XYZ file of C-alpha atoms in Angstrom:
565
model
C 91.427 110.776 150.795
C 88.121 111.462 149.075
C 85.053 109.478 149.964
C 87.084 106.408 150.850
C 89.281 106.503 147.710
C 92.859 107.148 147.143
C 93.217 109.894 144.501
C 96.435 110.895 142.639
C 97.435 112.715 139.567
C 98.211 109.787 137.339
C 100.354 111.980 135.055
C 102.894 113.017 137.709
C 103.630 109.721 139.366
C 107.428 109.185 139.777
C 109.495 106.275 138.531
C 110.220 103.179 140.546
C 108.803 99.712 141.305
C 105.398 101.322 141.966
C 105.114 102.011 138.326
C 104.281 98.381 137.729
C 100.958 98.719 139.791
C 98.197 98.498 137.196
C 96.478 101.748 137.956
C 99.794 103.630 137.671
C 100.759 101.939 134.378
C 97.910 102.837 132.007
C 98.916 104.317 128.626
C 97.593 106.790 127.613
C 97.198 108.062 131.090
C 93.500 108.654 132.008
C 92.015 112.035 132.968
C 91.205 110.898 136.468
C 92.147 107.762 138.384
C 91.028 106.843 141.856
C 92.104 103.749 143.618
C 89.326 102.159 145.662
C 90.505 99.929 148.557
C 88.955 96.513 148.921
C 87.040 96.748 145.640
C 89.088 94.481 143.411
C 87.253 92.168 141.049
C 88.500 88.752 139.887
C 87.375 87.335 136.551
C 86.466 83.630 136.856
C 85.101 80.732 134.805
C 81.553 81.943 135.603
C 82.134 85.604 134.539
C 79.856 86.897 131.842
C 80.112 90.022 129.768
C 76.782 91.934 129.913
C 76.236 94.501 127.199
C 73.819 97.382 126.632
C 71.758 97.494 123.444
C 73.981 98.286 120.542
C 77.251 97.460 122.432
C 77.255 93.730 121.491
C 80.138 94.227 118.998
C 82.503 95.708 121.736
C 81.486 92.934 124.104
C 82.358 90.267 121.506
C 85.646 91.996 120.873
C 86.510 92.081 124.542
C 85.590 88.521 125.023
C 87.788 87.625 122.062
C 90.772 89.344 123.728
C 90.318 87.629 127.139
C 89.311 84.097 126.201
C 92.640 82.675 124.885
C 94.693 83.448 128.007
C 92.093 82.885 130.674
C 90.470 79.861 129.082
C 87.140 81.176 130.322
C 83.932 81.106 128.120
C 83.076 84.760 128.944
C 79.553 84.544 127.426
C 78.306 87.857 126.000
C 74.776 88.580 127.126
C 72.401 91.464 126.651
C 70.986 92.413 130.075
C 70.106 95.928 131.122
C 70.318 95.137 134.905
C 73.025 92.491 135.366
C 73.826 91.366 138.936
C 77.617 90.959 138.470
C 80.307 90.344 135.863
C 81.795 92.789 133.217
C 79.129 95.285 132.383
C 78.935 97.711 129.432
C 76.344 100.183 130.531
C 74.736 103.078 128.649
C 75.255 106.340 130.555
C 76.273 109.927 130.025
C 79.992 109.984 129.083
C 82.492 112.389 130.700
C 84.083 114.920 128.538
C 82.814 113.988 125.062
C 81.188 111.162 123.228
C 84.394 109.106 123.163
C 84.672 109.242 126.987
C 83.923 106.427 129.505
C 83.902 105.687 133.187
C 85.259 102.393 134.627
C 84.171 101.374 138.067
C 85.196 98.237 139.906
C 83.672 96.505 142.903
C 84.083 93.011 144.363
C 81.189 91.781 142.180
C 81.627 93.726 138.896
C 83.582 95.838 136.530
C 81.262 98.451 134.914
C 82.226 100.491 131.842
C 79.807 103.375 131.327
C 79.679 105.148 128.038
C 77.276 106.722 125.545
C 78.876 105.290 122.377
C 80.663 102.198 121.174
C 83.797 104.375 120.786
C 83.594 105.060 124.559
C 82.928 101.412 125.407
C 85.956 100.427 123.229
C 88.219 102.925 125.087
C 87.020 101.530 128.404
C 87.627 98.017 127.265
C 91.230 98.878 126.380
C 91.756 100.404 129.790
C 90.364 97.263 131.411
C 92.730 95.186 129.314
C 95.677 97.149 130.691
C 94.448 96.727 134.327
C 94.753 92.923 134.023
C 98.105 91.166 134.276
C 100.293 91.509 131.121
C 99.894 87.787 130.434
C 96.379 88.340 129.517
C 97.741 89.173 126.096
C 99.065 85.643 125.682
C 97.244 83.700 122.960
C 97.362 80.437 124.895
C 95.741 79.429 128.147
C 97.824 80.417 131.148
C 97.168 80.396 134.894
C 95.603 83.440 136.620
C 94.407 84.972 138.797
C 92.735 87.577 136.558
C 92.177 90.436 139.036
C 91.228 94.026 138.259
C 92.199 96.458 141.011
C 89.620 98.469 142.821
C 89.238 101.698 140.837
C 87.164 104.528 139.537
C 88.369 105.976 136.275
C 86.903 108.940 134.409
C 88.411 109.412 131.021
C 88.052 111.070 127.601
C 90.312 112.143 124.764
C 92.058 115.538 124.350
C 91.621 115.414 120.538
C 88.956 113.621 118.489
C 91.540 112.218 116.131
C 94.353 109.843 117.118
C 95.785 108.180 114.075
C 98.509 105.970 112.645
C 99.498 105.595 108.988
C 100.978 102.573 107.207
C 102.577 102.900 103.820
C 101.966 99.662 101.793
C 103.206 101.245 98.516
C 106.984 101.246 99.156
C 106.895 97.736 100.526
C 103.614 95.842 100.339
C 102.225 94.418 103.534
C 99.451 91.809 103.217
C 96.105 91.731 105.036
C 97.387 89.595 107.940
C 100.162 92.097 108.736
C 97.733 95.032 108.520
C 95.260 93.248 110.892
C 98.100 92.592 113.317
C 99.019 96.224 113.310
C 95.321 97.221 113.877
C 95.259 94.954 116.897
C 98.285 96.754 118.317
C 96.868 100.202 117.600
C 93.608 99.469 119.356
C 95.265 98.923 122.696
C 96.395 102.586 122.726
C 93.038 104.072 121.718
C 94.019 104.918 118.134
C 90.789 105.536 116.259
C 91.953 106.337 112.686
C 94.074 104.239 110.361
C 95.495 106.038 107.294
C 96.374 103.530 104.548
C 98.775 104.913 102.004
C 97.708 102.894 98.921
C 99.730 104.333 96.029
C 103.130 105.848 95.337
C 105.925 105.818 92.743
C 106.975 102.290 93.646
C 103.521 100.557 93.759
C 99.773 100.803 93.340
C 98.059 98.577 95.978
C 94.273 98.657 95.444
C 92.235 97.267 92.595
C 90.515 99.804 90.418
C 88.201 97.823 88.057
C 88.093 100.552 85.370
C 91.949 100.693 85.275
C 93.073 97.128 85.929
C 96.764 97.594 85.013
C 97.237 99.813 88.106
C 97.603 96.632 90.093
C 98.562 93.966 87.561
C 101.470 96.113 86.294
C 101.780 98.956 88.838
C 101.482 96.720 91.834
C 103.991 94.093 90.613
C 107.062 95.312 92.365
C 108.290 97.362 95.355
C 111.419 99.128 96.738
C 114.409 97.024 96.080
C 112.546 94.809 93.600
C 110.564 91.785 94.652
C 107.075 90.729 93.827
C 105.117 93.658 95.331
C 101.407 92.912 95.735
C 97.984 94.601 96.075
C 94.615 94.381 97.830
C 91.543 93.134 96.047
C 88.419 95.059 96.845
C 87.186 92.255 99.100
C 90.496 92.250 100.952
C 90.264 96.010 101.418
C 86.736 95.689 102.716
C 87.931 92.941 105.084
C 90.508 95.375 106.502
C 87.914 98.137 106.826
C 85.557 95.810 108.693
C 88.383 94.547 110.949
C 89.255 98.100 111.834
C 85.656 99.105 112.461
C 85.247 96.164 114.911
C 87.957 97.949 116.855
C 86.323 101.379 116.517
C 89.021 102.409 114.033
C 88.082 104.291 110.883
C 90.171 103.623 107.708
C 91.199 106.637 105.657
C 92.583 105.479 102.276
C 95.093 107.647 100.447
C 95.775 107.955 96.725
C 98.722 110.343 96.383
C 98.218 112.906 93.618
C 99.368 114.497 91.323
C 102.981 113.520 92.228
C 104.150 110.155 93.662
C 102.409 108.620 90.670
C 105.079 106.736 88.772
C 103.385 103.331 89.284
C 100.217 104.802 87.574
C 102.166 106.506 84.850
C 104.000 103.291 84.084
C 100.722 101.361 83.923
C 98.965 103.724 81.420
C 100.903 105.618 78.804
C 98.035 108.042 78.157
C 98.486 109.545 81.652
C 101.846 110.922 80.538
C 102.117 114.195 78.637
C 104.427 112.617 76.070
C 102.274 109.496 75.726
C 105.117 107.181 76.802
C 104.945 105.011 79.854
C 108.030 105.180 82.087
C 109.505 101.988 83.582
C 108.500 100.926 87.055
C 110.754 102.266 89.807
C 112.156 100.409 92.791
C 114.336 103.159 94.283
C 113.312 105.600 96.983
C 113.672 108.898 95.160
C 110.751 111.439 95.357
C 109.489 114.437 93.521
C 110.096 113.471 89.893
C 106.702 112.238 88.784
C 103.410 114.018 87.802
C 100.185 113.212 86.095
C 99.651 115.254 82.972
C 97.636 118.238 84.126
C 96.509 119.342 80.662
C 94.873 116.046 79.528
C 91.143 115.278 79.985
C 92.029 111.629 80.462
C 93.838 112.542 83.699
C 90.623 113.741 85.316
C 88.651 110.767 84.064
C 91.277 108.541 85.676
C 91.224 110.461 88.984
C 87.415 110.478 89.067
C 87.227 106.755 88.440
C 89.730 106.075 91.211
C 87.885 108.322 93.715
C 84.506 106.926 92.808
C 85.600 103.249 93.141
C 87.515 103.844 96.337
C 84.630 105.875 97.930
C 82.248 103.056 97.120
C 84.188 100.602 99.322
C 85.090 103.082 102.066
C 82.283 103.657 104.635
C 84.382 106.205 106.608
C 83.835 109.874 105.916
C 87.333 110.736 104.672
C 89.540 110.303 101.647
C 93.132 111.395 101.494
C 94.399 112.882 98.199
C 98.110 113.291 99.050
C 99.338 116.402 97.381
C 102.929 116.359 98.752
C 106.317 116.711 97.132
C 104.716 117.582 93.664
C 108.053 119.057 92.560
C 107.511 118.033 88.955
C 104.284 120.023 88.789
C 104.361 123.760 88.398
C 102.490 125.954 90.930
C 100.011 126.948 88.200
C 99.413 123.309 87.167
C 99.149 122.154 90.747
C 96.363 124.810 91.319
C 94.654 123.753 88.189
C 94.709 120.115 89.186
C 93.363 120.776 92.724
C 90.648 123.044 91.377
C 89.392 120.093 89.338
C 90.022 117.216 91.744
C 88.911 118.500 95.086
C 85.238 118.786 94.085
C 85.315 115.155 92.894
C 85.941 113.956 96.534
C 82.786 115.781 97.658
C 80.868 114.547 94.633
C 81.325 111.002 95.944
C 80.346 111.846 99.471
C 83.777 112.119 101.195
C 85.635 114.880 103.133
C 89.092 115.770 102.021
C 92.353 115.078 103.789
C 95.724 115.835 102.257
C 99.309 116.657 103.062
C 99.511 120.257 104.099
C 100.789 121.631 100.757
C 97.406 121.237 99.087
C 95.563 123.602 101.444
C 97.227 126.583 99.628
C 94.908 125.819 96.686
C 91.536 126.152 98.494
C 89.595 128.356 100.892
C 87.285 125.499 101.813
C 87.387 125.243 105.626
C 86.093 121.655 105.714
C 89.341 120.189 104.250
C 91.980 118.865 106.558
C 95.620 119.587 105.925
C 98.040 117.092 107.517
C 101.184 118.987 108.679
C 104.293 116.915 108.102
C 106.928 119.655 108.096
C 109.983 119.819 110.395
C 109.695 123.424 111.406
C 107.432 125.146 114.009
C 106.346 127.773 111.582
C 104.373 127.397 108.289
C 102.517 130.259 106.643
C 100.188 128.074 104.643
C 99.088 125.996 107.669
C 98.838 129.123 109.861
C 96.567 130.811 107.301
C 94.395 127.754 107.074
C 93.949 127.659 110.810
C 93.052 131.347 110.844
C 90.327 130.652 108.223
C 88.856 127.876 110.387
C 90.415 124.684 109.142
C 91.295 121.872 111.494
C 94.930 120.806 111.263
C 96.165 117.231 111.741
C 99.647 117.226 113.324
C 102.244 114.824 112.045
C 105.503 116.774 112.195
C 108.170 114.480 110.603
C 110.807 115.195 113.159
C 108.514 114.177 116.002
C 105.867 111.829 114.803
C 107.394 109.927 111.814
C 107.881 106.347 113.023
C 110.242 105.487 110.147
C 112.941 107.803 111.429
C 115.837 106.130 113.132
C 116.100 106.177 116.852
C 119.833 106.864 116.595
C 122.761 106.385 114.261
C 122.950 102.712 115.142
C 119.292 101.794 114.295
C 119.350 99.070 111.698
C 116.124 100.200 109.994
C 114.613 103.498 108.955
C 115.714 106.820 107.484
C 117.089 109.997 109.025
C 116.213 112.912 106.725
C 113.932 114.384 109.382
C 116.392 113.642 112.150
C 116.757 110.997 114.826
C 113.685 110.433 116.980
C 114.218 108.712 120.366
C 111.274 107.971 122.537
C 111.681 111.143 124.620
C 111.677 113.164 121.327
C 108.454 111.559 120.247
C 106.928 112.411 123.517
C 108.154 115.899 124.337
C 106.277 118.111 122.013
C 102.810 119.720 122.255
C 100.442 119.323 119.277
C 98.395 122.198 120.591
C 101.248 124.779 120.387
C 103.760 123.119 118.025
C 103.083 125.282 114.939
C 103.039 129.011 115.679
C 99.684 130.568 115.066
C 97.890 127.250 115.287
C 95.999 127.097 118.605
C 94.930 123.941 120.271
C 91.276 124.681 119.213
C 92.493 124.433 115.579
C 94.110 121.018 115.981
C 92.057 117.980 114.941
C 94.590 115.617 116.533
C 97.790 113.745 115.876
C 98.913 110.968 113.540
C 102.083 108.826 113.541
C 103.017 107.792 109.950
C 105.141 104.802 109.089
C 106.738 104.951 105.683
C 108.142 101.713 104.549
C 111.231 102.255 102.410
C 113.083 99.964 104.846
C 110.139 98.135 106.458
C 109.622 94.687 104.971
C 108.322 92.385 107.653
C 106.030 92.589 110.691
C 108.890 92.555 113.112
C 110.286 95.634 111.391
C 106.920 97.357 112.036
C 107.175 96.272 115.668
C 110.697 97.689 116.090
C 109.982 101.041 114.575
C 106.510 101.554 116.043
C 107.105 100.416 119.624
C 107.751 102.274 121.971
C 107.140 105.486 120.013
C 103.530 104.922 118.961
C 102.226 104.918 122.578
C 103.965 108.277 123.078
C 102.147 109.863 120.174
C 98.861 108.168 121.334
C 99.229 109.753 124.825
C 99.782 113.184 123.213
C 96.493 112.692 121.285
C 94.473 111.327 124.260
C 95.639 112.640 127.571
C 95.277 116.125 128.960
C 98.342 118.289 128.560
C 98.349 118.913 132.294
C 99.316 115.256 132.775
C 102.346 115.457 130.396
C 105.421 114.393 132.340
C 108.349 112.535 130.792
C 109.456 110.843 134.085
C 105.995 109.577 134.772
C 105.474 108.485 131.142
C 108.678 106.537 130.877
C 107.780 104.509 133.960
C 104.310 103.690 132.633
C 105.826 102.824 129.239
C 108.399 100.512 130.846
C 105.544 98.636 132.469
C 104.153 97.950 128.968
C 107.223 95.954 127.944
C 106.047 92.738 129.597
C 102.671 93.125 127.780
C 104.473 93.501 124.418
C 106.516 90.379 125.116
C 103.350 88.355 125.587
C 101.871 89.930 122.424
C 104.951 88.917 120.429
C 105.891 92.569 119.697
C 109.551 92.742 118.948
C 110.093 96.288 120.230
C 113.115 98.582 120.533
C 114.291 98.473 124.072
C 115.302 102.123 124.411
C 117.836 102.778 127.148
C 115.784 105.921 128.030
C 112.983 103.741 129.443
C 113.147 101.557 132.660
C 111.729 98.403 131.184
C 110.333 95.757 133.433
C 113.386 93.676 134.342
C 115.749 96.339 133.013
C 116.912 96.852 129.482
C 120.042 94.652 129.734
C 118.787 91.693 131.789
C 120.483 88.594 130.432
C 119.611 85.983 133.085
C 119.412 83.128 132.353
C 122.319 83.303 129.941
C 121.451 81.868 126.461
C 122.755 78.630 125.323
C 124.887 78.438 122.211
C 121.766 77.189 120.228
C 118.772 79.453 119.838
C 115.850 78.740 122.227
C 112.397 80.283 122.753
C 111.582 81.993 126.046
C 115.129 83.016 126.591
C 116.604 86.434 127.261
C 119.286 87.467 124.861
C 121.549 90.551 125.148
C 123.001 92.572 122.149
C 126.151 90.902 120.754
C 125.077 87.381 122.095
C 125.856 84.654 119.518
C 123.785 81.529 118.783
C 123.863 78.820 116.153
C 120.702 77.854 114.308
C 120.509 75.273 111.577
C 124.306 75.451 111.264
C 124.520 79.306 110.918
C 125.819 81.552 113.657
C 123.825 84.681 114.364
C 124.591 87.790 116.453
C 121.789 89.446 118.575
C 121.136 93.051 117.433
C 119.113 94.129 120.484
C 118.218 92.800 123.849
C 114.955 90.786 123.851
C 113.144 87.743 125.219
C 112.711 85.227 122.401
C 109.251 83.749 121.535
C 108.215 81.015 119.131
C 108.435 82.361 115.575
C 111.437 84.605 116.422
C 113.978 82.136 115.089
C 116.978 84.126 113.732
C 116.188 83.643 109.959
C 112.702 84.937 110.655
C 113.458 87.895 112.957
C 115.882 89.994 111.037
C 115.305 93.104 113.158
C 116.719 91.111 116.032
C 119.377 88.787 114.472
C 121.966 89.020 111.753
C 124.393 86.503 110.507
C 127.631 86.831 112.554
């Protein structure tokens, strides 16, 4: 007991029914959690959200999350000394400028922070302290009670990211926004958007229009492809910013460029445009390093992308340039890297590119599968910050196991425990925690076609990576994490997330609960087990994984969950 509060190490709590208690179920786990008896606060019809100057956007966001399920108006009001309600209050933040404190009493929930990033993180914790049904998008009965608590929290690393590849399979604005909503819940603050590759170019460049009209016209396996207009891209950026997420666009260079090469013959050394590709091969394409037009093209792309990207970073790729000689690769980077700075952006790239520069402001993103890399180690020794995305730990497109219907396996199988049990601060030899910028979980989309595919491959592994980026290493404990993760399953059901129910995790209700048994015809709000069969519009389908069905998850629409029998 400390000053009338019950204190525990939230990272070392054991498994069991107690894991469902809100304060013991937060992901990522906070730095410090204190349960305060007799200090619970219940949100009611009269509750208002009071915001400090400058925090109105976060208050509006929080109200938008809570209004549909509660049915309450939750007016957002600027008031420096509110009497009660949900309060966003300017104060010194614990740890760093992304930190926050959350304190409840019988009359209020107060989030104290010094930045909107801190307020947003506190808002996400408040969201997880409420019943899981708060995520439902239709009004549902309460009560909406926040347990008595004092939470002091801040991130381990400044960068917690997720990447979505829209080049292999194009994913439209609505799908990207849905993913951003999911990421925000777990305090992800950077969204890396992979906009070009061999199979497709997905962002309009006014000075090179065929990049999208031709290069964006298809995707892996054929199909219509697609691309973002500049206004659509700006809409994504603004939507992310409202959730305190910064967008980092990537144009992959000088390899992974077949879509561009096919769009403009002059970018090829032989002056002949190759056909568009819809396979998943890598390493065969390269811009022509010796041509002046190549650098005009690259500068135009960087300039136009920088103009519509308010965030500080631009990712130039640089990986798997197998068709470019080492000498040409060096020549290319010597000319291209200064262009990024010319247009006011800082450079990100896949870790190979850092061998070409001594600039300690560039950020190499490590995607290797080993724990030793001389190029990355040398960069860290010079003073570069390293972004950790080891493919055999953090790649969300890797299969969970040999039976996973989606994904690839070239980096190995990654179950939830594999995604959680590694330390970004010591993973690569010679790269100390002080040299690590943070973590990022990439999702490549060779096999990812629909939103439910994203759901299945991202959840539950993304929260594991998010916790590695946010929570102190001292709280790292698989048994505690899997209990807290299992408590998230009900929340995901209400959010309509069609997640992979790993048998490693004690999901609320258990991973194989099948009561009530499903009818022979498909029905919403019904629990189905793997191998269950239903008939829908005259076709019989087999269930691929246990789940509770929701509207919109009819077998023809939810191909990650159902297959024709």
